[in-house]
Every structure is written in C-alpha cells, then in structure tokens.
XYZ file of C-alpha atoms in Angstrom:
714
model
C 123.640 158.144 254.122
C 125.286 157.089 250.894
C 123.026 157.297 247.874
C 121.893 153.714 247.328
C 121.584 154.292 243.588
C 125.378 154.168 243.186
C 125.649 150.663 244.706
C 125.113 148.952 241.383
C 127.026 148.080 238.266
C 124.025 149.203 236.224
C 123.400 152.786 235.106
C 121.481 154.866 237.641
C 118.197 154.471 235.810
C 114.995 152.967 237.254
C 113.952 151.274 234.013
C 117.389 149.727 233.603
C 117.207 148.302 237.110
C 113.707 146.929 236.469
C 114.938 145.115 233.379
C 117.977 143.804 235.237
C 115.865 142.763 238.235
C 113.424 140.779 236.083
C 116.295 138.908 234.423
C 117.917 138.324 237.828
C 114.728 136.909 239.340
C 114.177 134.573 236.411
C 117.751 133.283 236.525
C 117.775 132.874 240.318
C 114.443 131.035 240.367
C 115.525 128.769 237.520
C 118.804 127.886 239.216
C 117.326 126.951 242.576
C 114.389 125.129 240.989
C 116.859 122.912 239.139
C 118.573 122.270 242.468
C 115.298 121.032 243.906
C 114.350 124.119 245.931
C 111.272 125.386 244.117
C 109.621 126.757 247.273
C 112.116 129.007 249.032
C 111.408 131.427 251.851
C 112.820 134.906 251.279
C 115.783 135.533 253.610
C 115.507 138.079 256.417
C 117.828 140.070 258.611
C 115.903 140.802 261.770
C 112.402 141.818 260.755
C 113.341 142.989 257.286
C 113.263 140.845 254.185
C 116.397 141.116 252.063
C 116.197 142.394 248.497
C 118.467 139.821 246.830
C 118.777 141.772 243.591
C 120.027 144.915 245.344
C 122.303 142.796 247.553
C 123.763 141.159 244.453
C 124.280 144.492 242.708
C 125.747 146.072 245.834
C 128.301 143.320 246.207
C 129.141 143.449 242.484
C 129.668 147.203 242.723
C 131.939 146.626 245.719
C 134.234 144.285 243.792
C 132.779 140.925 244.809
C 131.980 139.181 248.064
C 135.585 138.531 249.033
C 136.631 142.157 248.501
C 133.604 143.477 250.351
C 134.257 141.096 253.247
C 137.982 141.849 253.461
C 137.445 145.617 253.338
C 134.468 145.409 255.715
C 132.453 147.360 253.183
C 129.018 146.016 254.086
C 127.865 149.247 255.714
C 126.632 150.996 252.537
C 125.034 147.731 251.396
C 123.238 147.432 254.740
C 122.082 151.037 254.407
C 120.858 150.277 250.908
C 118.831 147.436 252.414
C 117.573 149.953 255.006
C 118.962 147.936 257.895
C 120.047 149.377 261.215
C 123.819 149.122 260.886
C 126.159 147.377 263.282
C 129.437 146.071 261.955
C 128.878 142.610 263.433
C 125.206 141.821 262.974
C 124.213 143.361 259.624
C 127.528 142.673 257.889
C 127.680 139.026 258.989
C 124.039 138.419 258.171
C 124.309 139.907 254.688
C 127.532 137.976 254.029
C 125.914 134.686 255.052
C 122.852 135.460 252.936
C 124.961 136.219 249.891
C 127.076 133.066 250.213
C 124.026 130.859 250.687
C 121.740 132.302 248.021
C 123.825 134.098 245.432
C 127.461 132.993 245.407
C 126.710 129.523 243.963
C 125.154 131.111 240.865
C 126.669 134.594 240.750
C 128.238 134.124 237.318
C 124.911 132.974 235.888
C 123.128 135.919 237.509
C 125.652 138.447 236.221
C 125.332 137.159 232.673
C 121.532 137.254 232.850
C 121.436 140.829 234.171
C 124.040 142.177 231.752
C 122.546 140.451 228.730
C 119.050 141.741 229.485
C 120.085 145.337 230.078
C 122.411 145.450 227.058
C 119.777 144.005 224.750
C 117.417 146.796 225.809
C 119.933 149.614 225.319
C 117.907 151.255 222.502
C 114.965 151.526 224.914
C 117.180 152.928 227.663
C 119.073 155.405 225.482
C 115.988 157.626 225.204
C 116.328 158.568 228.873
C 118.913 161.007 230.161
C 121.022 160.390 233.293
C 119.439 162.012 236.340
C 116.205 162.743 234.492
C 114.187 160.631 236.913
C 115.726 162.424 239.896
C 114.746 165.853 238.585
C 111.210 164.660 237.837
C 110.670 163.087 241.249
C 112.061 166.154 243.041
C 109.629 168.333 241.088
C 106.828 166.136 242.373
C 107.870 166.804 245.962
C 108.776 163.188 246.681
C 111.933 161.650 248.135
C 113.776 159.865 245.340
C 115.260 156.913 247.249
C 112.816 156.468 250.128
C 109.215 155.319 250.220
C 106.862 158.048 251.453
C 104.558 157.445 254.472
C 101.430 157.574 252.338
C 103.029 155.144 249.868
C 103.951 152.817 252.715
C 100.331 152.866 253.897
C 99.057 152.060 250.416
C 101.743 149.491 249.557
C 102.690 147.858 252.893
C 104.074 144.777 251.173
C 106.931 146.923 249.814
C 107.925 148.476 253.137
C 109.841 145.541 254.572
C 110.780 143.996 251.250
C 111.472 145.102 247.696
C 111.282 148.795 248.509
C 113.669 149.526 245.652
C 111.424 147.662 243.228
C 108.548 149.950 244.168
C 110.777 153.031 243.953
C 112.043 152.132 240.491
C 108.492 151.589 239.205
C 107.281 154.803 240.822
C 110.245 156.893 239.683
C 110.034 155.625 236.117
C 106.323 156.466 235.887
C 106.910 159.990 237.189
C 109.924 160.462 234.902
C 107.940 159.220 231.919
C 105.137 161.725 232.508
C 107.439 164.656 233.102
C 109.003 164.121 229.682
C 105.862 165.695 228.252
C 103.532 166.958 231.003
C 101.186 168.606 228.511
C 99.938 165.265 227.170
C 97.982 162.381 228.587
C 99.896 159.316 229.765
C 98.295 155.885 230.045
C 99.184 152.800 232.017
C 99.730 150.986 228.726
C 102.525 153.437 227.864
C 104.399 152.269 230.964
C 103.552 148.593 230.555
C 105.084 148.537 227.075
C 108.473 149.473 228.523
C 108.565 147.577 231.803
C 108.977 143.790 232.284
C 105.682 141.907 232.358
C 106.485 140.564 235.855
C 105.697 144.003 237.263
C 102.467 144.751 235.398
C 100.311 144.459 238.515
C 102.571 146.798 240.469
C 102.780 149.219 237.537
C 99.000 149.464 237.329
C 98.520 149.921 241.065
C 101.338 152.458 241.353
C 100.158 154.370 238.282
C 96.645 154.718 239.694
C 97.981 155.766 243.080
C 100.262 158.426 241.574
C 97.434 159.663 239.392
C 94.940 159.887 242.242
C 97.501 161.604 244.472
C 98.193 164.197 241.800
C 101.855 163.313 241.271
C 101.234 162.716 237.561
C 98.546 163.846 235.132
C 97.769 166.930 237.195
C 97.311 170.567 236.257
C 96.250 171.677 232.795
C 96.456 168.255 231.133
C 93.564 167.867 228.656
C 90.622 166.085 230.291
C 89.587 162.683 229.021
C 86.064 162.469 227.643
C 83.643 159.587 228.116
C 83.762 157.034 225.320
C 80.041 157.395 224.616
C 77.240 159.780 225.409
C 74.415 158.918 227.767
C 76.595 157.060 230.254
C 75.129 157.328 233.738
C 77.377 159.215 236.136
C 79.108 157.142 238.788
C 78.742 159.850 241.434
C 77.560 163.427 241.754
C 80.143 165.773 243.238
C 79.479 169.417 244.037
C 82.482 171.675 244.581
C 81.525 174.843 246.444
C 84.026 177.566 245.596
C 85.727 178.341 242.302
C 89.089 179.391 243.728
C 92.312 177.535 243.066
C 91.468 174.783 245.608
C 88.007 174.161 244.173
C 89.240 174.156 240.582
C 92.043 171.760 241.489
C 89.577 169.378 243.143
C 87.068 169.506 240.290
C 89.640 169.074 237.554
C 91.388 166.243 239.364
C 88.141 164.358 239.888
C 87.283 164.719 236.211
C 90.754 163.550 235.220
C 90.655 160.495 237.485
C 86.989 159.542 236.969
C 85.585 161.007 233.733
C 82.199 159.446 234.542
C 81.794 161.579 237.676
C 79.279 164.398 237.419
C 81.392 167.252 238.809
C 79.994 170.769 239.105
C 81.534 173.907 240.601
C 79.324 176.517 242.269
C 80.994 179.931 242.544
C 79.335 182.883 244.256
C 81.306 185.548 242.393
C 80.867 186.555 238.758
C 84.434 185.327 238.186
C 86.564 182.317 239.095
C 89.846 182.417 240.972
C 88.726 183.475 244.441
C 91.701 185.165 246.091
C 93.638 184.881 242.842
C 92.442 188.072 241.188
C 94.242 189.574 238.217
C 93.070 193.135 237.621
C 93.462 194.863 234.253
C 94.096 198.577 234.700
C 92.533 201.016 232.266
C 95.977 202.472 231.562
C 97.436 200.174 228.940
C 95.424 197.158 230.166
C 98.267 196.255 232.524
C 97.700 192.947 234.362
C 98.311 193.067 238.090
C 97.602 190.419 240.721
C 95.703 191.890 243.644
C 95.496 188.623 245.552
C 97.973 185.777 245.195
C 100.901 187.016 243.141
C 104.183 185.311 244.103
C 104.811 181.668 243.280
C 107.300 180.627 245.930
C 109.589 177.781 244.964
C 108.754 177.209 241.295
C 110.806 174.015 241.297
C 108.233 172.193 243.442
C 105.234 174.510 243.671
C 102.491 172.934 241.542
C 101.412 176.330 240.207
C 104.967 177.041 239.096
C 105.149 173.668 237.365
C 101.846 174.277 235.596
C 102.892 177.779 234.523
C 106.370 176.743 233.337
C 106.003 173.259 231.910
C 102.393 173.133 230.778
C 101.369 176.671 229.868
C 104.858 177.927 228.971
C 104.181 181.258 230.651
C 106.955 183.760 231.202
C 107.908 184.118 234.853
C 109.839 186.971 236.417
C 112.140 186.025 239.272
C 111.896 188.094 242.439
C 115.058 189.827 243.628
C 115.508 188.766 247.286
C 117.259 192.021 248.151
C 115.090 194.839 249.435
C 116.861 198.159 250.108
C 115.339 200.147 252.964
C 114.988 203.921 252.812
C 115.710 205.602 256.144
C 115.345 209.167 254.790
C 114.956 211.223 251.623
C 116.758 209.324 248.825
C 118.765 207.710 251.611
C 119.113 203.957 251.301
C 120.383 202.284 254.443
C 124.079 201.434 254.186
C 124.352 197.711 253.250
C 126.704 196.944 256.135
C 124.465 198.691 258.642
C 121.426 197.047 257.060
C 123.010 193.619 257.490
C 123.996 194.401 261.080
C 120.475 195.420 262.079
C 119.007 192.416 260.304
C 121.370 190.197 262.299
C 120.076 191.824 265.487
C 116.498 191.214 264.368
C 117.295 187.558 263.610
C 118.981 187.178 266.994
C 115.778 188.455 268.627
C 113.799 185.789 266.801
C 116.342 183.168 267.865
C 115.868 184.287 271.446
C 112.118 183.715 271.141
C 112.863 180.147 270.034
C 114.857 179.623 273.224
C 111.968 181.054 275.239
C 109.447 178.594 273.842
C 111.780 175.757 274.756
C 112.150 176.982 278.344
C 108.794 178.417 279.367
C 106.271 175.995 280.818
C 103.261 177.961 279.589
C 104.781 178.748 276.172
C 101.632 177.484 274.412
C 99.680 180.372 275.934
C 102.223 183.069 275.069
C 102.254 185.088 271.872
C 105.246 185.645 269.652
C 104.735 189.377 270.252
C 105.153 189.043 274.028
C 108.362 187.058 273.637
C 109.652 189.306 270.856
C 109.208 192.510 272.873
C 111.020 191.003 275.845
C 113.939 189.837 273.705
C 114.036 193.097 271.725
C 114.313 195.147 274.910
C 117.429 193.181 275.841
C 119.004 193.203 272.380
C 118.412 196.901 271.616
C 119.272 198.162 275.104
C 122.730 199.406 274.119
C 122.066 200.014 270.405
C 121.493 203.453 268.796
C 117.888 204.657 268.695
C 118.101 204.770 264.886
C 118.052 200.953 264.861
C 114.471 200.857 266.157
C 112.673 201.927 262.926
C 114.577 199.308 260.935
C 113.779 196.545 263.421
C 110.166 197.701 263.300
C 110.322 197.404 259.500
C 111.421 193.766 259.795
C 108.554 193.137 262.218
C 106.126 194.523 259.641
C 107.644 192.208 257.051
C 107.068 189.231 259.341
C 103.482 190.316 259.985
C 103.012 190.560 256.215
C 104.214 186.956 255.847
C 101.917 185.748 258.645
C 98.915 187.996 257.862
C 98.609 188.752 261.573
C 100.259 190.947 264.222
C 102.869 189.240 266.386
C 100.549 189.564 269.401
C 98.147 187.068 267.798
C 100.727 184.506 266.685
C 101.523 181.400 268.692
C 105.038 181.570 270.115
C 105.423 177.806 269.773
C 103.835 177.140 266.408
C 103.728 180.294 264.270
C 106.488 178.894 262.009
C 105.440 175.231 262.072
C 105.375 175.065 258.247
C 108.932 176.358 257.741
C 110.543 172.936 257.112
C 108.216 172.203 254.213
C 108.749 175.167 251.882
C 108.736 174.576 248.137
C 112.157 174.496 246.488
C 113.133 176.957 243.767
C 113.046 180.657 243.012
C 110.200 183.011 243.892
C 108.526 184.335 240.736
C 105.616 186.344 239.396
C 103.707 185.553 236.215
C 103.743 188.009 233.344
C 100.166 188.616 232.261
C 98.756 187.554 235.615
C 98.340 184.431 237.700
C 94.759 184.068 236.506
C 96.146 182.486 233.338
C 96.762 179.391 235.448
C 93.231 179.655 236.843
C 91.674 179.878 233.392
C 93.660 176.878 232.175
C 92.505 174.764 235.125
C 88.890 175.787 234.509
C 88.906 174.670 230.869
C 86.388 171.894 230.288
C 84.798 172.091 233.746
C 81.129 172.672 234.546
C 81.361 175.966 236.450
C 78.302 177.956 237.454
C 78.976 181.568 238.401
C 76.836 183.789 240.613
C 75.636 180.729 242.525
C 76.239 181.510 246.210
C 75.457 178.594 248.510
C 73.435 179.397 251.628
C 72.774 175.999 253.173
C 74.211 172.486 253.092
C 71.867 169.755 254.349
C 73.804 166.548 254.921
C 71.494 164.559 257.194
C 70.578 161.995 254.526
C 72.695 159.970 252.092
C 72.066 162.573 249.395
C 73.389 166.012 250.283
C 71.057 168.938 249.514
C 72.778 172.213 248.656
C 70.492 175.250 248.736
C 71.658 178.243 246.691
C 70.929 181.922 247.199
C 68.179 181.955 244.590
C 66.356 179.107 246.338
C 67.389 176.445 243.844
C 68.531 173.066 245.178
C 71.417 170.925 243.965
C 71.763 167.264 244.978
C 75.066 165.486 245.406
C 76.646 162.314 246.753
C 79.734 164.245 247.837
C 80.376 167.924 248.518
C 83.813 169.556 248.575
C 83.811 172.822 250.494
C 86.590 174.889 248.953
C 85.571 178.243 250.392
C 87.811 180.558 252.460
C 88.038 180.033 256.207
C 86.110 183.220 256.989
C 83.189 182.101 254.827
C 83.213 178.620 256.341
C 82.930 180.089 259.839
C 80.129 182.549 259.007
C 76.701 180.935 259.669
C 74.971 183.973 258.193
C 76.610 183.253 254.861
C 76.867 179.446 254.883
C 74.748 177.241 257.174
C 75.047 173.510 257.794
C 72.030 171.368 258.687
C 72.728 169.687 261.007
C 75.639 171.710 262.340
C 79.120 170.425 261.701
C 80.430 168.175 264.504
C 81.934 169.941 267.501
C 85.419 168.630 266.718
C 85.224 170.144 263.229
C 83.909 173.505 264.427
C 86.590 173.655 267.119
C 89.286 173.007 264.521
C 87.999 175.724 262.195
C 87.985 178.188 265.085
C 91.498 177.132 266.108
C 92.962 178.285 262.776
C 93.563 182.023 262.642
C 92.045 184.057 259.813
C 94.497 186.804 258.843
C 94.372 189.737 256.483
C 96.538 191.625 254.000
C 95.732 194.401 251.554
C 97.403 196.207 248.680
C 97.270 199.425 246.743
C 98.541 199.706 243.189
C 99.765 203.165 242.141
C 100.259 203.877 238.435
C 102.486 206.860 237.570
C 103.589 208.742 234.510
C 107.251 207.919 235.180
C 109.284 205.517 237.340
C 110.924 208.165 239.547
C 112.151 205.585 242.070
C 114.281 203.309 239.865
C 117.551 205.253 239.935
C 117.504 205.284 243.753
C 116.244 201.784 244.541
C 118.437 199.565 242.340
C 120.769 201.890 240.392
C 123.147 199.110 239.314
C 120.449 196.652 238.411
C 121.338 194.653 235.305
C 118.923 191.727 235.574
C 115.237 191.607 234.790
C 114.331 190.479 238.295
C 111.392 192.083 240.061
C 112.483 194.399 242.850
C 111.015 195.842 245.999
C 112.098 198.502 248.464
C 111.200 199.395 252.015
C 110.457 202.728 253.659
C 111.147 202.918 257.398
C 108.934 205.079 259.564
C 110.435 208.124 261.350
C 111.961 207.417 264.757
C 109.347 209.532 266.565
C 106.547 207.385 265.072
C 107.967 203.934 265.845
C 105.780 203.366 268.887
C 102.604 203.959 266.863
C 103.638 202.467 263.522
C 101.379 199.645 262.327
C 103.464 198.844 259.247
C 101.176 200.445 256.683
C 102.958 200.739 253.337
C 106.255 199.635 254.844
C 107.177 198.084 251.476
C 106.560 198.778 247.778
C 106.906 196.367 244.875
C 108.156 197.766 241.571
C 105.749 196.265 239.026
C 107.169 198.198 236.067
C 109.085 195.299 234.419
C 106.122 192.988 234.977
C 103.250 195.048 233.579
C 105.070 197.376 231.198
C 104.134 200.719 232.756
C 105.410 202.654 235.813
C 103.657 201.192 238.833
C 104.235 200.488 242.508
C 102.327 198.151 244.783
C 102.161 199.164 248.448
C 101.558 196.549 251.142
C 99.198 196.771 254.130
C 99.957 193.946 256.584
C 98.043 192.641 259.596
C 96.275 195.309 261.715
C 96.863 198.056 259.161
C 95.043 195.960 256.575
C 91.953 195.760 258.757
C 91.907 199.338 259.993
C 92.347 200.943 256.588
C 89.485 198.995 255.007
C 87.191 201.478 256.737
C 88.747 204.396 254.813
C 87.939 205.669 251.336
C 90.195 204.976 248.363
C 91.339 208.594 248.410
C 92.308 208.384 252.089
C 94.216 205.129 251.533
C 95.991 206.647 248.541
C 96.949 209.702 250.585
C 98.374 207.457 253.313
C 100.397 205.489 250.777
C 101.786 208.639 249.191
C 102.651 210.064 252.610
C 104.824 207.020 253.344
C 106.306 206.961 249.842
C 107.223 210.656 250.006
C 109.347 210.015 253.088
C 111.817 208.587 250.563
C 110.711 210.438 247.417
C 109.277 213.881 248.216
C 109.153 214.650 244.488
C 106.701 211.795 243.843
C 103.750 213.048 241.762
C 100.173 212.053 242.408
C 99.331 208.704 240.787
C 97.392 208.612 237.543
C 95.352 205.627 238.687
C 94.993 203.561 241.847
C 93.500 200.186 242.743
C 92.765 199.258 246.371
C 91.876 195.851 247.847
C 89.634 195.102 250.835
C 89.825 191.376 251.407
C 88.285 191.395 254.900
C 85.233 193.327 253.709
C 84.774 191.014 250.738
C 81.930 188.747 251.893
C 83.220 185.836 249.819
C 86.746 186.071 251.260
C 86.520 187.665 254.730
C 90.292 187.703 255.006
C 93.494 186.911 253.182
C 95.045 183.732 254.573
C 95.463 181.734 257.757
C 97.921 181.714 260.657
C 98.521 179.762 263.887
C 97.095 181.814 266.789
C 98.026 181.657 270.448
C 96.830 178.406 272.011
C 96.652 176.562 268.694
C 99.055 174.438 266.651
C 99.551 172.975 263.191
C 97.372 170.027 264.186
C 94.321 172.290 263.780
C 95.010 172.380 260.029
C 94.901 168.587 259.860
C 91.569 168.419 261.685
C 90.175 171.238 259.553
C 91.048 169.097 256.528
C 89.223 165.967 257.711
C 86.005 164.957 256.005
C 82.679 164.682 257.813
C 80.524 161.566 257.530
C 82.199 160.593 254.261
C 80.121 163.185 252.410
C 81.548 166.600 253.252
C 85.165 167.199 252.246
C 87.259 170.309 252.815
C 89.894 172.148 250.794
C 91.698 175.480 250.962
C 94.983 176.812 252.272
C 93.534 176.706 255.812
C 93.460 172.888 255.501
C 97.099 172.614 254.410
C 99.336 172.086 257.446
C 102.599 172.016 255.474
C 101.791 174.780 252.977
C 99.339 177.211 254.588
C 99.123 180.797 253.307
C 100.120 179.696 249.807
C 98.149 179.285 246.609
C 100.271 176.197 245.941
C 99.104 174.764 249.251
C 95.496 175.577 248.354
C 95.933 173.769 245.048
C 97.383 170.692 246.774
C 94.525 170.709 249.276
C 92.098 170.453 246.361
C 94.010 167.458 245.033
C 93.907 165.894 248.507
C 90.147 166.443 248.836
C 89.577 164.886 245.406
C 91.722 161.921 246.424
C 89.631 161.413 249.553
C 86.438 161.426 247.478
C 87.933 158.849 245.107
C 89.014 156.616 247.993
C 85.641 156.856 249.686
C 83.719 156.166 246.480
C 85.695 153.045 245.636
C 85.568 151.805 249.229
C 81.812 152.274 249.593
C 81.178 150.396 246.355
C 82.081 147.286 248.381
C 80.928 148.219 251.894
C 78.130 150.162 253.534
C 78.940 153.575 254.943
C 79.825 153.296 258.630
C 79.102 155.760 261.411
C 81.704 158.521 261.275
C 83.047 159.365 264.711
C 86.157 161.566 264.930
C 88.269 158.682 266.254
C 87.157 156.222 263.568
C 87.429 158.858 260.887
C 90.944 159.925 261.835
C 92.082 156.306 261.796
C 90.585 155.786 258.356
C 92.028 159.009 256.969
C 95.611 158.505 258.126
C 96.684 157.169 254.768
C 94.618 159.693 252.824
C 96.128 162.887 254.112
C 98.448 164.511 251.663
C 102.066 164.997 252.620
C 101.891 168.085 250.462
C 99.223 169.685 252.633
C 103.722 173.396 252.884
C 106.764 182.398 252.654
C 103.745 183.323 251.123
C 102.783 182.969 247.521
C 99.216 183.669 248.528
C 99.569 187.446 248.488
C-alpha cells in the first residue's frame, strides 16, 4: 500500500496537516453555509464516511480532479481513505463526491489551507521531517493506521476522520519524544494545535499516557499540589521486579493521588533482574536478565538510552563454535550445518500443518523425526553441531524441546522488538533503580495470603501484619503464583484463572560467571575483531557424548569489554539448569571448566566464580515461561486477565506477544496499571458487577495491551 502521507501538497508533518485541516473545515463550512446548506450530512462510500480534507489533498497532490480522472489515479486516494479498491466503484464514488462537495470551492479551500500553514511556518520549523515517524515507531505503534485498542477507545474515528486522529496522536508522541526526560502536559499540546481539536487532544493525550506510550519510564513523578489530600484509591503491588515497578510507577504518574505501595519479599528490588558486583574490581554482571533485545522498540532500551543516557554494548550476532582444541568450525561448514538445522525446523512447521493431533505433539518429537531424515546421509561430525543449535534453542525457550508445543512454541516470533541486541554497562539494575525512585517500596515483606472476598482486599504478610487495598496487582513470577505454600488466595482463584496459570510453562536457565587473571580465549574466538561489540562462542560436545549431552555450558559470553576484567559467562539451559542446581558451586565450576577446556586445555582455574540457582530461589522458582505441549499463546492472555475487578496480574508470563523478556514484563506492568485506572474511573460511575469469565473477557477486550512480544530476560 502506498504511504498515505505522500498524498498531500503539505509537508509530511502531523501538526501541519492539523493546521491545514482546521482552515479547510472552516472554509468549507463557511462556503456551504452561505449557499444555504448549513446542515450537511457527511458523504459516504459504502459504510465508510469520507474524509473530505484528505480527499481534497489527495486530488491536489495528483494534479487536480481532471488529471486524476483522466489518468485513473484514484486507487491511492481510495487506499488513503481506507476503502476496498475497485476501479469502478471507489473511483467513481470519490470522483462524484469531489465534484459535488469540493470542486465548486476548491480555489477557496486551497487558499485557506496554504495561508494557514504558511502563516504558522515558524511553529512548524521546529520539527524535523520524519521525526514523528521515528517517535511513533519507537512507541511500537503503526504510524499510518489506527491500532485495535485505539479503535475500541475512539470508535468515532474508525469509519471517519481516521487521519485526524492519527495526526493528533502522532504529534503528541513526537512532542514527548523530543525530550523524554521531562514532563509533558496537555496544555503544551493545546498551545500548538488548532482549538477545534482540543477535546480530541485531551482524550488522546490521556489515552496515550494511560497506555504508557508517553510519559513512561524514569520521568520524574508529579507530586500532589497540597499535603493531606485523601487518596483516591489504595493499590498494593506485590512484587518489586520490573513488572511491579512499572505498574507502581505508572499508576503514580497517571494518578498522583493514588496510594501505591510495593511489597517485595527480597531484601532488594529487581526480582529476576539481578546485577551482581564481584569482589574483584567491583565488576557489575547481570545474573538474571541481561540482554535488551531490540533497543529501538524495547521500553527498557528506550529508558536506558534516551532517559538515563546509559552506555550500551551491542551484541555481536556471530558465535564461532569450537569443535576441538583451538579449532573453530570452518565458516562455510558452520553455515552449511546451520542451514541443515534450519531445514529441520522448517520440516517441523510442515508437520504441524499436516498432523491432525499436532496440538498434542512436542517440538522434540517432530524435530527428532525430521533430524533423522535430514542427517541420514550427512557425516557423523555434523551431529554435535546440530546438537549445539538445539541447546541454543532450548536456552531461548528455557525448556527442552520435548516440553515445547509443536504448534505454538514460537507464537511470539512475529512481535519481536526492533533494533539491536545490547547489554548495559554497569548493569541492568540501573534501570530498576531509576524506576524505583520516588516509590513507596517495602522490602523483606513477603506476602502469604490474599483475601479478596470483600470489597477491601486484605493482604497478610509473613510477619502477620495486614495491608488493606482497593486493588492488588500481583507481579510475582509464575512459579510463586502457582505455589499455594508460598502464596495463598482466599477464596481460591477462579478455575479458569488457575487453569490458565497451569497452562503456561515455567522454564529455567542458569549461569556461571568465571573471572580469570587473563583473557586466554580472545585470540582464538574473534582474532580479527575491531569493534567493541560483545561476543560469545560455542563449544560443541564430543561426538561420543552427543546422545547424552544436555547442553550444559554449550556457550560462553565474553564479558571482558563489558565489566573491564577477564570474565566468561557459561550458560546452563533447560534440563541442565535444573539438574545442576543440586550440585555444589565447586562441582558446577568443575563441569564448566571441563567443557571450556575442550577448546582451551590451557585454561587456568578461575579466580572467582558466581553461580545462579533460579529454580531453587523460592521467590523466583524458575527463569521464564514457555508454551508447553497442549497449550497455546491464548493461555498468556487468560493469565493476564483480572479477577473480580480487584486482582490484577503482571509479569512476563502474562505477555502473549513478548514472553520471556524483561521488556515484556515491563509492558505487562503498564497494562495492569492501565486496567486499574480504567476500572477505577468506571466504578466511580457504576457499581461493581459480578465478574464471570465471559463478562470479564468482553469488558477487557479493549484493555489488553498490544504490547503484551529472543530473550532479553536472561
């Protein structure tokens, strides 16, 4: 489809079009009022109302109505009007509409539009061409199309004046992104936009703010104008990870009069974002979430880059694989085997399209069958490398292939964040600390019971103390949410909610950080490296061990450029992550060094090691989620739904489009806060109704985030 923004004689700028539109509407109304037609019905083509301003500009850009008609150039104009195109119907209808409504006064309209936009040139000159496009893309929104959640909130702009809404929305987003470290008010937008659109500006501004498209992240919180103001609502956020902090901060930003408190069981905030400072040189290393995937759209990348001005290190996508001592796999052979591995995955896609019972089959079953066919006539030496790629996939999914749904394991692939993958120098917890600034956070306050039978929710903490709230946001990991010994609900959560939480898989991943006296690996891993990108390398298992290899320490990250001292991080995916949690640190270190010395037999013993055990951590009970056999992405949506308008849920396990990611967890917190805001403002006017799953799902359709979208979680 042709970009509708080019079908205009005006600069491609939303504010310019708003100014031109206001002048156009005034001139058109004045002309037809003088002709005695003060009450005119807006023209339609089929079911859709025509945007006369965009029709006028489209025809002007095409050289006039006669040129457009002679060259049969109505197709892009019809597309701009979002009409289903047929050369006869849409073209004829638009031509008749133009001749009836606009041709009699087209000279007057052109003068009005041009005069208005030219007189406001000083105001428009402060904006750069394409600036609004970059800002809207950063926000994860389609520039020239109304989003489903926007259509639900602003239905009057779906069949008419869609471009008016888009120009208002895009200008607001562009205006905030000019300086995302400062507060932006509705009045700042109203001063620039025509007064005819003040009502829309205010409604759109509030919607964008509540949805976390503007004024999100580490923007300074607004304080109440006076002390002693009674809180509008009491909100308890259980869990001080990235999802809980996002929810709490967003609620405080949108409603400063809310009493928002965060209860965190640990003695620190961050949850599965954990930046450890080693004793050797105080090096900062992320033992939980560490990679921000797609910094162009990932909210954590935007906060780190544009608000905190942190230094990010881009990740080198190449990963040389060692198949022997100092022996890196030949690049051509590496590429060939990777192509075979990808062809095996493609074959599994064909299987899920053909098999009737594909929903009950695991990716592992299909993969083994396809691999047997693809590797039948290949050298045996290919098997360890294919096994390495399998381990890499299990690392991304936090589960062995045998547990992954053949049909839905990759259901989030189309929604990945755009941009480079990066790590944060100094640790990702810098983002966490910034989000926590100004919030009421209570550490060492584990919650044991949530009583939600009455209008006021009672939250019982581990020390026996009780907190009361109107709304509770549960931003705890999936494993904690499913453990009645750790967190109990009275009464129990509805069956549909419990079923959904069980339908989401709870995966695991662990790491070991090895600090050395020298970086003995650098000359062999990336000898011609000239950039400052962060690198990794793989170590394939010996051929005789392929059948028993569980992927332990299949890959090592070189953290040296990031933390300033020689260090490697070894990865323990899926089953290996669980099995090795039972071992001592010394045994895990020995296993890591055994794998590392397959490539570097001269490797000395590490000076210091740090080992994670996320499954054994009672306040995590795993790393991140996956789609198991028999389940689908729909389970994430149901896991995200609120219960009885009082219990709300956040976390990466509630993010269908961005599971497994810290960015997805952050967005889920924004979504939960948005649901609380919607419910609060709705119940100010109406009594709370009985919450059945069917009624609730209908009510929540417009509340679900479209940003609830591999892995920047670990």
